[in-house]
Short mmCIF file of C-alpha atoms in Angstrom, two decimals:
data_model
loop_
_atom_site.label_atom_id
_atom_site.label_comp_id
_atom_site.label_asym_id
_atom_site.label_seq_id
_atom_site.Cartn_x
_atom_site.Cartn_y
_atom_site.Cartn_z
CA MET A 1 -0.02 0.15 -0.07
CA THR A 2 1.45 3.32 -1.00
CA SER A 3 1.72 5.97 1.82
CA VAL A 4 0.86 9.43 1.32
CA ASP A 5 3.31 12.14 2.65
CA PRO A 6 0.90 14.86 4.21
CA SER A 7 3.66 17.34 3.93
CA VAL A 8 3.50 17.26 0.21
CA PRO A 9 0.37 19.34 -1.10
CA ALA A 10 -1.92 17.46 -3.30
CA GLU A 11 -2.02 18.20 -7.06
CA ARG A 12 -4.46 20.97 -7.84
CA ALA A 13 -7.40 19.84 -9.92
CA PRO A 14 -7.61 21.85 -13.08
CA GLU A 15 -10.28 24.43 -13.49
CA ALA A 16 -13.25 23.46 -15.54
CA GLU A 17 -13.37 25.23 -18.99
CA LEU A 18 -16.05 26.03 -21.17
CA LYS A 19 -16.99 23.15 -23.54
CA HIS A 20 -15.11 23.43 -26.77
CA GLY A 21 -16.65 22.56 -30.05
CA ALA A 22 -20.25 22.39 -28.58
CA ILE A 23 -22.00 24.09 -31.10
CA SER A 24 -21.57 24.21 -35.01
CA PHE A 25 -21.65 27.08 -37.65
CA LEU A 26 -25.52 26.47 -38.09
CA ASP A 27 -26.09 26.84 -34.38
CA ALA A 28 -24.16 29.88 -34.15
CA LEU A 29 -26.02 31.30 -36.98
CA VAL A 30 -29.20 30.38 -35.46
CA ILE A 31 -28.19 32.06 -31.92
CA GLY A 32 -27.32 35.18 -33.91
CA LEU A 33 -30.44 35.39 -35.53
CA ALA A 34 -32.58 34.50 -32.50
CA SER A 35 -30.72 37.13 -30.45
CA THR A 36 -32.03 39.88 -32.61
CA SER A 37 -35.59 38.41 -32.28
CA PRO A 38 -36.67 39.38 -35.90
CA ALA A 39 -40.29 39.09 -35.23
CA TYR A 40 -40.22 41.12 -32.13
CA SER A 41 -37.87 43.76 -33.54
CA LEU A 42 -39.86 44.20 -36.68
CA ALA A 43 -43.23 44.50 -34.73
CA ALA A 44 -41.53 47.14 -32.29
CA ILE A 45 -40.25 49.43 -35.02
CA ILE A 46 -42.28 49.04 -38.19
CA GLY A 47 -44.71 51.43 -37.04
CA PRO A 48 -42.58 54.19 -35.99
CA VAL A 49 -40.34 53.90 -39.04
CA VAL A 50 -43.32 54.23 -41.09
CA ALA A 51 -44.56 57.18 -39.36
CA LEU A 52 -41.35 58.86 -39.93
CA VAL A 53 -40.56 57.98 -43.62
CA GLY A 54 -43.85 56.51 -45.02
CA VAL A 55 -43.36 54.04 -47.82
CA TYR A 56 -39.49 54.20 -47.68
CA ALA A 57 -39.41 52.10 -44.45
CA PRO A 58 -37.68 49.19 -46.34
CA GLY A 59 -35.09 51.72 -47.55
CA VAL A 60 -34.35 52.72 -43.97
CA LEU A 61 -33.85 49.18 -43.05
CA LEU A 62 -31.46 48.81 -45.97
CA ALA A 63 -29.40 51.89 -44.99
CA SER A 64 -29.44 50.71 -41.34
CA PHE A 65 -27.91 47.40 -42.41
CA VAL A 66 -24.74 49.19 -43.78
CA PRO A 67 -23.01 50.13 -40.48
CA MET A 68 -24.05 46.74 -39.08
CA LEU A 69 -22.24 44.99 -41.89
CA MET A 70 -19.20 47.06 -41.40
CA ILE A 71 -19.14 46.33 -37.49
CA ALA A 72 -19.83 42.67 -38.45
CA SER A 73 -16.56 42.80 -40.38
CA ALA A 74 -14.85 44.05 -37.32
CA PHE A 75 -16.01 41.26 -35.11
CA TYR A 76 -14.98 38.73 -37.81
CA TYR A 77 -11.24 40.10 -37.85
CA LEU A 78 -11.09 40.87 -34.23
CA ASN A 79 -12.33 37.29 -33.29
CA LYS A 80 -9.43 35.69 -35.75
CA ALA A 81 -6.95 37.45 -33.43
CA ASP A 82 -8.42 36.64 -30.19
CA GLN A 83 -11.05 34.06 -29.56
CA ASP A 84 -12.21 35.33 -26.31
CA CYS A 85 -15.86 35.16 -25.29
CA GLY A 86 -15.78 38.68 -23.91
CA THR A 87 -15.74 40.02 -27.30
CA THR A 88 -15.83 43.84 -27.18
CA PHE A 89 -14.40 43.88 -23.62
CA SER A 90 -11.28 41.75 -24.56
CA TRP A 91 -10.78 43.25 -28.01
CA VAL A 92 -10.97 46.86 -26.92
CA THR A 93 -8.76 46.19 -23.82
CA ARG A 94 -6.02 44.62 -26.21
CA ALA A 95 -6.37 47.51 -28.66
CA MET A 96 -6.93 50.49 -26.46
CA GLY A 97 -6.23 49.57 -22.89
CA PRO A 98 -8.20 48.64 -19.67
CA TRP A 99 -10.19 51.49 -19.10
CA VAL A 100 -11.79 51.69 -22.54
CA GLY A 101 -12.23 47.96 -22.52
CA TRP A 102 -13.95 47.87 -19.16
CA ILE A 103 -16.54 50.42 -19.86
CA GLY A 104 -17.31 48.58 -23.29
CA GLY A 105 -17.87 45.40 -21.36
CA TRP A 106 -20.17 47.15 -18.77
CA ALA A 107 -22.26 48.42 -21.63
CA ILE A 108 -22.69 44.95 -23.15
CA ALA A 109 -23.66 43.55 -19.70
CA MET A 110 -26.21 46.40 -19.00
CA THR A 111 -27.93 45.90 -22.36
CA GLY A 112 -28.63 42.39 -21.41
CA VAL A 113 -29.96 43.50 -17.94
CA LEU A 114 -32.29 46.30 -19.49
CA VAL A 115 -33.85 44.11 -22.17
CA THR A 116 -34.08 40.54 -20.89
CA GLY A 117 -37.19 41.22 -18.68
CA SER A 118 -38.84 43.07 -21.46
CA LEU A 119 -38.60 40.30 -23.87
CA ALA A 120 -39.81 37.82 -21.50
CA ASP A 121 -42.64 40.12 -20.95
CA THR A 122 -43.60 40.10 -24.77
CA ALA A 123 -43.19 36.30 -24.87
CA VAL A 124 -45.69 36.00 -22.07
CA ARG A 125 -48.24 38.55 -23.26
CA PHE A 126 -48.08 37.25 -26.82
CA GLY A 127 -48.38 33.60 -25.77
CA LEU A 128 -51.47 34.57 -23.93
CA LEU A 129 -52.72 36.21 -26.83
CA ALA A 130 -52.16 33.24 -28.95
CA PHE A 131 -54.36 31.19 -26.59
CA GLY A 132 -57.22 33.84 -26.48
CA LEU A 133 -56.40 34.87 -23.11
CA ASP A 134 -56.54 38.68 -23.80
CA ASP A 135 -57.62 39.73 -20.25
CA ALA A 136 -54.79 37.79 -18.72
CA ALA A 137 -52.35 39.24 -21.24
CA SER A 138 -53.29 42.76 -19.98
CA ASN A 139 -53.17 41.83 -16.23
CA ASN A 140 -49.80 42.67 -14.76
CA ALA A 141 -50.45 40.54 -11.54
CA ILE A 142 -50.48 37.64 -14.03
CA VAL A 143 -48.09 38.58 -16.37
CA ILE A 144 -45.14 39.77 -13.95
CA PRO A 145 -44.82 36.39 -12.02
CA LEU A 146 -44.84 34.46 -15.29
CA VAL A 147 -42.15 36.56 -16.74
CA VAL A 148 -40.04 35.85 -13.72
CA VAL A 149 -40.75 32.15 -14.29
CA VAL A 150 -39.71 32.45 -18.09
CA VAL A 151 -36.50 34.35 -17.17
CA LEU A 152 -35.50 31.61 -14.63
CA ALA A 153 -36.30 28.86 -17.04
CA MET A 154 -34.18 30.45 -19.97
CA THR A 155 -31.48 31.11 -17.45
CA ALA A 156 -31.59 27.41 -16.39
CA LEU A 157 -31.26 26.39 -20.25
CA CYS A 158 -28.18 28.57 -20.49
CA VAL A 159 -26.55 26.91 -17.41
CA ILE A 160 -27.35 23.30 -18.41
CA GLY A 161 -25.50 23.65 -21.51
CA THR A 162 -24.65 25.42 -24.81
CA GLU A 163 -25.67 22.41 -26.81
CA VAL A 164 -29.04 22.28 -25.20
CA SER A 165 -29.36 26.01 -25.67
CA ALA A 166 -28.62 25.66 -29.45
CA ARG A 167 -31.17 22.74 -29.86
CA PHE A 168 -33.91 24.85 -28.22
CA GLN A 169 -32.98 27.88 -30.38
CA ASN A 170 -33.10 25.79 -33.57
CA MET A 171 -36.72 24.83 -32.76
CA LEU A 172 -37.79 28.42 -31.97
CA ILE A 173 -36.29 30.10 -34.97
CA LEU A 174 -37.96 27.62 -37.41
CA ALA A 175 -41.37 28.60 -35.89
CA GLN A 176 -40.40 32.16 -36.03
CA VAL A 177 -39.03 32.31 -39.50
CA ALA A 178 -41.94 29.98 -40.87
CA SER A 179 -44.59 32.23 -39.28
CA LEU A 180 -43.09 35.50 -40.60
CA LEU A 181 -42.94 34.03 -44.15
CA VAL A 182 -46.32 32.86 -43.98
CA PHE A 183 -47.52 36.20 -42.74
CA ALA A 184 -45.47 38.23 -45.47
CA GLY A 185 -46.67 36.07 -48.26
CA VAL A 186 -50.38 36.17 -47.57
CA ALA A 187 -49.96 39.86 -46.96
CA LEU A 188 -48.14 40.59 -50.03
CA GLY A 189 -50.53 38.46 -52.13
CA ARG A 190 -53.65 40.06 -50.79
CA ALA A 191 -52.16 43.47 -51.30
CA LEU A 192 -51.39 42.60 -54.95
CA THR A 193 -54.82 41.28 -55.61
CA GLY A 194 -56.54 44.24 -53.96
CA ASP A 195 -58.05 41.96 -51.28
CA SER A 196 -56.89 44.17 -48.34
CA PRO A 197 -59.42 45.63 -46.03
CA LEU A 198 -57.06 48.51 -45.41
CA GLU A 199 -55.45 50.85 -47.88
CA PRO A 200 -53.00 48.69 -49.96
CA LEU A 201 -50.35 50.19 -52.12
CA THR A 202 -48.44 48.75 -55.01
CA PRO A 203 -45.08 47.82 -54.16
CA SER A 204 -42.16 49.89 -55.88
CA ILE A 205 -38.54 49.55 -56.11
CA THR A 206 -38.30 53.24 -55.15
CA TRP A 207 -39.23 52.22 -51.58
CA LEU A 208 -35.76 51.15 -51.14
CA ASN A 209 -34.53 54.70 -51.34
CA PRO A 210 -33.74 55.66 -47.86
CA PHE A 211 -32.90 59.29 -48.69
CA ALA A 212 -36.29 60.27 -50.12
CA GLU A 213 -37.52 61.89 -46.96
CA GLY A 214 -34.02 63.02 -45.43
CA GLY A 215 -33.29 65.06 -42.58
CA ALA A 216 -34.42 64.24 -39.03
CA ALA A 217 -36.77 61.80 -40.20
CA LEU A 218 -34.00 59.41 -41.86
CA THR A 219 -31.69 59.83 -38.78
CA ALA A 220 -34.70 58.65 -36.45
CA GLY A 221 -35.54 55.84 -38.69
CA LEU A 222 -31.84 54.70 -38.79
CA LEU A 223 -31.76 54.68 -34.89
CA LEU A 224 -34.71 52.46 -34.99
CA GLY A 225 -33.19 50.10 -37.65
CA VAL A 226 -29.99 49.76 -35.66
CA PHE A 227 -32.12 48.49 -32.86
CA ALA A 228 -33.76 46.03 -34.99
CA TYR A 229 -30.39 44.35 -36.21
CA TRP A 230 -28.86 44.76 -32.72
CA GLY A 231 -27.95 41.29 -31.23
CA TRP A 232 -26.44 39.37 -34.02
CA GLU A 233 -23.02 39.31 -32.12
CA SER A 234 -24.20 36.83 -29.61
CA ALA A 235 -22.67 34.13 -31.94
CA VAL A 236 -19.23 35.47 -31.30
CA ASN A 237 -19.75 35.42 -27.51
CA LEU A 238 -19.86 31.67 -27.83
CA THR A 239 -16.67 31.67 -29.71
CA GLU A 240 -14.72 29.49 -27.28
CA GLU A 241 -17.57 26.75 -27.46
CA THR A 242 -17.89 26.82 -31.33
CA THR A 243 -16.07 24.50 -33.65
CA ASP A 244 -13.29 26.26 -35.67
CA SER A 245 -13.46 29.13 -33.31
CA GLU A 246 -11.13 31.28 -35.14
CA SER A 247 -13.42 31.80 -38.18
CA THR A 248 -16.91 30.20 -37.58
CA PRO A 249 -18.39 32.71 -35.01
CA GLY A 250 -17.37 35.66 -37.23
CA ARG A 251 -18.82 34.24 -40.42
CA ALA A 252 -21.89 33.21 -38.57
CA ALA A 253 -22.10 36.89 -37.42
CA ILE A 254 -21.76 38.30 -40.98
CA VAL A 255 -24.13 35.74 -42.33
CA SER A 256 -26.89 36.49 -39.82
CA THR A 257 -26.92 40.14 -40.62
CA VAL A 258 -27.45 39.28 -44.31
CA VAL A 259 -30.41 36.88 -43.48
CA LEU A 260 -31.87 39.68 -41.24
CA LEU A 261 -31.63 42.13 -44.04
CA VAL A 262 -33.63 39.89 -46.56
CA THR A 263 -36.18 39.03 -43.89
CA TYR A 264 -36.74 42.59 -42.74
CA ILE A 265 -37.11 44.06 -46.06
CA ALA A 266 -39.51 41.34 -47.43
CA VAL A 267 -41.69 41.67 -44.35
CA ALA A 268 -41.57 45.51 -44.44
CA TYR A 269 -42.70 45.57 -48.15
CA ALA A 270 -45.50 43.13 -47.36
CA VAL A 271 -46.75 45.09 -44.46
CA VAL A 272 -46.58 48.42 -45.99
CA ALA A 273 -48.17 47.10 -49.24
CA PHE A 274 -51.04 45.45 -47.30
CA ALA A 275 -51.78 48.11 -44.75
CA GLY A 276 -50.65 51.32 -46.33
CA THR A 277 -48.94 54.13 -44.32
CA ALA A 278 -51.94 55.60 -42.59
CA PHE A 279 -52.68 52.54 -40.65
CA LEU A 280 -49.25 51.88 -39.54
CA ALA A 281 -48.67 55.51 -38.63
CA GLU A 282 -51.92 55.73 -36.57
CA ASN A 283 -50.90 52.65 -34.59
CA GLU A 284 -47.29 53.53 -34.12
CA GLY A 285 -47.87 53.99 -30.35
CA GLU A 286 -48.91 50.24 -30.09
CA ALA A 287 -45.27 49.26 -30.54
CA GLU A 288 -45.04 45.46 -30.87
CA LEU A 289 -48.68 45.03 -30.57
CA ILE A 290 -48.76 46.30 -34.24
CA PHE A 291 -48.54 42.60 -35.58
CA ALA A 292 -51.36 41.54 -33.08
CA LEU A 293 -53.62 44.12 -34.96
CA LEU A 294 -52.38 43.10 -38.43
CA GLY A 295 -52.62 39.44 -37.86
CA GLU A 296 -56.32 39.41 -37.59
CA GLN A 297 -56.40 41.58 -40.69
CA VAL A 298 -54.07 39.56 -42.75
CA LEU A 299 -54.71 35.94 -41.56
CA GLY A 300 -58.22 36.06 -40.20
CA GLY A 301 -58.84 33.10 -37.73
CA TRP A 302 -55.12 31.95 -38.45
CA ASP A 303 -53.87 35.34 -36.76
CA TRP A 304 -52.37 33.13 -33.73
CA VAL A 305 -49.73 32.09 -36.30
CA LEU A 306 -48.21 35.59 -36.17
CA LEU A 307 -48.79 35.74 -32.37
CA VAL A 308 -46.80 32.62 -31.87
CA SER A 309 -43.94 34.15 -34.20
CA VAL A 310 -43.65 37.07 -31.84
CA ALA A 311 -43.89 34.96 -28.66
CA THR A 312 -41.23 32.53 -29.85
CA ALA A 313 -39.02 35.39 -31.09
CA ALA A 314 -39.12 37.03 -27.80
CA LEU A 315 -38.77 33.76 -25.92
CA ALA A 316 -35.71 32.89 -28.06
CA SER A 317 -34.18 36.35 -27.71
CA THR A 318 -34.85 36.23 -23.88
CA GLN A 319 -32.33 33.37 -23.60
CA THR A 320 -29.73 34.46 -26.09
CA THR A 321 -29.63 37.96 -24.52
CA ILE A 322 -28.45 36.36 -21.28
CA ILE A 323 -25.53 35.04 -23.18
CA PRO A 324 -23.63 37.96 -24.39
CA ALA A 325 -23.83 39.57 -20.65
CA SER A 326 -22.87 36.27 -18.92
CA ARG A 327 -19.99 35.61 -21.10
CA THR A 328 -18.76 39.10 -20.85
CA GLY A 329 -19.09 38.87 -17.06
CA LEU A 330 -16.78 35.59 -17.28
CA SER A 331 -14.27 37.12 -19.58
CA MET A 332 -13.83 40.22 -17.32
CA ALA A 333 -13.71 37.97 -14.09
CA ARG A 334 -11.08 35.81 -15.47
CA ARG A 335 -8.84 38.95 -16.17
CA ALA A 336 -9.61 40.23 -12.69
CA ALA A 337 -11.57 43.10 -14.19
CA LEU A 338 -14.66 41.95 -12.02
CA PRO A 339 -14.72 39.59 -8.88
CA ARG A 340 -13.01 36.14 -9.50
CA ARG A 341 -16.22 34.26 -8.40
CA LEU A 342 -18.03 35.39 -11.71
CA ALA A 343 -15.34 33.29 -13.64
CA HIS A 344 -16.56 30.21 -12.07
CA ILE A 345 -17.45 27.30 -14.54
CA HIS A 346 -19.98 24.52 -13.68
CA PRO A 347 -17.91 21.35 -13.54
CA ARG A 348 -20.58 19.16 -15.21
CA PHE A 349 -22.30 21.67 -17.71
CA ARG A 350 -19.08 23.77 -18.30
CA THR A 351 -20.99 26.91 -18.50
CA PRO A 352 -20.44 30.09 -16.53
CA ASP A 353 -23.13 29.41 -13.94
CA VAL A 354 -22.34 32.09 -11.51
CA SER A 355 -22.31 34.83 -13.99
CA THR A 356 -25.38 33.65 -15.75
CA TRP A 357 -27.36 33.37 -12.72
CA LEU A 358 -26.23 36.92 -11.62
CA VAL A 359 -27.28 38.51 -14.79
CA ALA A 360 -30.78 36.82 -14.48
CA ALA A 361 -31.14 38.13 -10.80
CA ILE A 362 -30.23 41.53 -11.78
CA ALA A 363 -32.46 41.62 -15.01
CA ILE A 364 -35.46 40.27 -12.91
CA SER A 365 -34.98 42.80 -10.18
CA TRP A 366 -34.80 45.78 -12.78
CA TYR A 367 -37.83 44.51 -14.58
CA VAL A 368 -39.89 44.10 -11.44
CA LEU A 369 -38.64 47.45 -10.11
CA ILE A 370 -39.33 49.58 -13.06
CA ASN A 371 -42.66 47.97 -13.76
CA LEU A 372 -43.76 48.93 -10.38
CA ILE A 373 -42.76 52.45 -11.11
CA SER A 374 -44.79 52.50 -14.37
CA GLU A 375 -45.08 50.58 -17.77
CA ASN A 376 -43.99 53.65 -19.47
CA ALA A 377 -40.77 53.79 -17.49
CA LEU A 378 -39.96 50.29 -18.71
CA LEU A 379 -40.37 51.44 -22.37
CA ASP A 380 -38.13 54.41 -21.59
CA SER A 381 -35.44 52.18 -20.21
CA LEU A 382 -35.70 50.11 -23.47
CA THR A 383 -35.29 53.35 -25.56
CA ALA A 384 -32.09 53.91 -23.53
CA LEU A 385 -30.60 50.81 -25.23
CA SER A 386 -30.06 52.75 -28.37
CA LEU A 387 -27.21 54.69 -26.53
CA LEU A 388 -25.44 51.73 -25.09
CA ILE A 389 -25.89 49.69 -28.40
CA ALA A 390 -24.26 52.60 -30.61
CA PHE A 391 -21.58 53.11 -27.87
CA TYR A 392 -20.16 49.51 -27.74
CA TYR A 393 -20.61 48.79 -31.44
CA SER A 394 -18.69 51.87 -32.53
CA LEU A 395 -16.08 51.28 -29.95
CA THR A 396 -15.60 47.74 -31.53
CA GLY A 397 -15.14 49.21 -34.95
CA ILE A 398 -12.60 51.47 -33.67
CA ALA A 399 -10.84 48.89 -31.67
CA CYS A 400 -10.38 46.73 -34.97
CA ALA A 401 -8.69 49.47 -36.91
CA VAL A 402 -6.49 50.30 -33.93
CA TYR A 403 -5.48 46.86 -33.11
CA TYR A 404 -4.59 45.97 -36.80
CA ARG A 405 -3.13 49.35 -37.59
CA ARG A 406 0.30 47.94 -38.60
CA GLN A 407 -1.56 45.35 -41.08
CA LEU A 408 -3.75 47.81 -42.92
CA ARG A 409 -1.19 48.70 -45.50
CA ARG A 410 -0.44 45.32 -46.28
CA SER A 411 -3.17 44.78 -48.87
CA VAL A 412 -6.34 46.66 -50.07
CA LYS A 413 -8.53 44.18 -48.47
CA ASN A 414 -7.06 44.79 -45.10
CA LEU A 415 -7.38 48.48 -45.60
CA LEU A 416 -11.06 48.28 -46.57
CA LEU A 417 -12.51 45.57 -44.39
CA ILE A 418 -10.43 46.06 -41.31
CA GLY A 419 -9.71 49.73 -41.57
CA ILE A 420 -11.82 51.99 -43.42
CA GLY A 421 -15.07 49.75 -43.19
CA PRO A 422 -15.36 49.45 -39.37
CA LEU A 423 -14.15 53.20 -38.93
CA ALA A 424 -16.84 54.45 -41.33
CA GLY A 425 -19.52 52.23 -39.40
CA SER A 426 -18.30 53.43 -36.14
CA ALA A 427 -18.29 57.19 -37.39
CA LEU A 428 -22.14 56.65 -38.37
CA LEU A 429 -23.07 54.95 -35.09
CA ILE A 430 -21.35 57.83 -33.33
CA PHE A 431 -23.23 60.41 -35.20
CA LEU A 432 -26.35 58.38 -34.33
CA LEU A 433 -25.58 58.11 -30.59
CA ILE A 434 -25.24 62.10 -30.71
CA ARG A 435 -28.31 62.52 -32.40
CA SER A 436 -30.19 59.97 -30.24
CA ALA A 437 -29.12 61.80 -27.09
CA ILE A 438 -30.24 65.10 -28.44
CA ASP A 439 -33.68 63.41 -29.26
CA LEU A 440 -34.09 61.62 -26.06
CA ASN A 441 -33.57 64.87 -24.03
CA ASP A 442 -36.96 65.88 -24.82
CA PRO A 443 -39.32 64.57 -22.27
CA GLU A 444 -42.34 64.94 -24.44
CA ALA A 445 -40.83 62.30 -26.95
CA SER A 446 -40.57 59.65 -24.14
CA SER A 447 -42.98 57.15 -23.02
CA THR A 448 -43.41 58.70 -19.46
CA GLY A 449 -43.92 62.14 -21.13
CA VAL A 450 -42.43 63.80 -18.10
CA ALA A 451 -39.02 65.20 -17.13
CA TRP A 452 -36.65 63.59 -14.89
CA PHE A 453 -34.16 66.29 -13.36
CA GLY A 454 -35.01 68.51 -16.31
CA LEU A 455 -34.09 65.83 -19.04
CA GLY A 456 -35.83 63.25 -20.87
CA PRO A 457 -36.14 59.84 -18.89
CA PRO A 458 -34.37 57.67 -21.59
CA LEU A 459 -31.32 60.06 -21.50
CA VAL A 460 -31.39 60.17 -17.75
CA ILE A 461 -31.52 56.16 -17.67
CA GLY A 462 -28.70 55.86 -20.29
CA VAL A 463 -26.44 58.35 -18.55
CA ALA A 464 -27.07 56.90 -15.16
CA ILE A 465 -25.97 53.47 -16.18
CA PHE A 466 -22.88 54.79 -17.92
CA LEU A 467 -21.96 56.93 -14.56
CA VAL A 468 -22.55 53.74 -12.45
CA GLY A 469 -20.36 51.91 -14.49
CA VAL A 470 -17.51 54.58 -14.37
CA ALA A 471 -18.11 54.65 -10.36
CA PHE A 472 -17.77 50.93 -10.03
CA MET A 473 -14.76 50.62 -12.43
CA ILE A 474 -12.87 53.42 -10.32
CA PHE A 475 -13.81 51.62 -7.09
CA TRP A 476 -12.73 48.15 -8.60
CA ARG A 477 -9.37 49.80 -10.02
CA ILE A 478 -8.53 51.07 -6.19
CA ARG A 479 -9.38 47.65 -4.71
CA HIS A 480 -7.85 45.28 -7.33
CA ARG A 481 -4.87 46.70 -9.54
CA GLU A 482 -4.12 43.52 -11.62
CA PHE A 483 -6.37 44.04 -14.60
CA TRP A 484 -5.17 47.74 -14.97
CA ARG A 485 -1.55 46.48 -15.42
CA GLU A 486 -2.48 45.22 -18.84
CA ARG A 487 -1.18 47.27 -21.83
CA PRO A 488 -2.67 47.32 -25.46
CA GLY A 489 -0.78 45.53 -28.02
CA VAL A 490 -0.93 45.01 -31.94
CA ALA A 491 -2.62 42.25 -33.86
CA PRO A 492 -0.64 39.73 -36.02
CA ASP A 493 -1.52 39.42 -39.67
CA PRO A 494 -5.07 38.17 -40.17
CA VAL A 495 -4.13 35.57 -42.75
CA THR A 496 -0.74 34.30 -41.92
CA GLY A 497 -0.44 35.08 -38.04
CA ASP A 498 2.75 36.69 -38.53
CA PRO A 499 3.71 39.36 -36.09
CA ALA A 500 3.15 43.13 -36.83
CA PRO A 501 5.87 44.86 -38.79
CA GLY A 502 8.30 46.33 -36.50
CA ASP A 503 6.66 44.67 -33.45
CA PRO A 504 7.78 41.06 -33.54
CA ALA A 505 7.35 40.51 -29.85
CA THR A 506 3.53 41.17 -30.12
CA GLY A 507 0.53 39.50 -31.85
CA GLY A 508 -2.57 37.49 -31.24
CA PRO A 509 -3.97 36.85 -27.84
CA GLN A 510 -0.65 37.30 -26.15
CA SER A 511 -0.36 40.94 -27.33
CA VAL A 512 -1.66 42.43 -24.00
CA GLY A 513 1.43 42.57 -21.70
CA VAL A 514 1.47 42.85 -17.88
CA GLU A 515 3.38 45.79 -16.33
CA ARG A 516 6.00 44.41 -14.06
#
């Protein structure tokens, strides 16, 4: 029998890691699509966009796609250099340093907190409507507890495993896309045959012109369009759990934006052609309920098909929205930018269980609290999302050009796709961010309709979240200095992996140094 010397410490068990190769390209693509919640996003923005630009709504959705594609290119190339599930946090830190990187990670995490409860709320209300329970759908005493249950259930799926989550998303996205296509096909067919009970219009290629209205209307429409595309990058947050992690997540992100473009333009054409602009503009205040109103007009007794589409879209997005926030928390904790406990990986499921449950807990608390204040306050908190989204997307585009700065002159392709494209997308998003801040400063334009501290409620919420982040960042810097010792580096060649010219010691994931 072998004796054990108690004076010799036992070998430390290796820490659990995320499950590598758990999902494929198709799974990543589906998760990227599900995160945008196409049916929910379209329902939420189509009325307001039509009210702003009329029949040119498809053109605004086309124009909104341009900065998204440019930023998707940045995600693709940054992922090639650094396959970290923290995405924007990790990349911006490597390119521009820990201070900017930390606040970028905070912005991503907060978008998940703000929107998760609202998505579950939509899933519950539309699910009840689909079963004919209209009274229950308008009763907060019933809806709020159900929303909490839904968030907890979706969080449990995220924790149980990425593979399970991906299979669940595959089912939901099929139901969602099939329902949207049925609705769009019937609506367009009835519009062309003059069978619409509303004011049908004949579709025209000129509807794709986003500059027909111009001015403030176009700017406001672009802001709504950016919100509609937001979420596709969830596929990249799963990069460490995806097969061929260097290229698959980035390709899934780019393809998902293209699929969204086709879906959005097709449905926008069908809706405008069937209903005309007057009906949509008159009901813009109904937000996502516009599809509930149109469903009965288009599908008659089959309107439940569209209600199910929106419900499944919101349900799918509830789950996938938790992923970026939880993976960002994991990445930040691994680098000591947040408490180490958040980096815990479940030994069996190999998912970041602590950070995932924390995101759910904060999201539920926010949803219940803001709902108790007023339903309009909840809508204003969602409006504040546009500020956070534009901020971290633009930050990612800039980081791409900065990180690859010594590779840009190696080829025209590098210059366009890694430098000029992402910077142009960032410039447009920064312009929209400033424009959005100006617009959100008007209390009368908010859902609440009253001023908070003399400002519009959405702007107050957005600025408050940013300032809380800055305050916590400074607090954590004082208590734990490890993360702030990191220094920015330079990316290697995106094709060969060769170090940057004139900087042979840097490149790839090791480009961030630690000050000694």
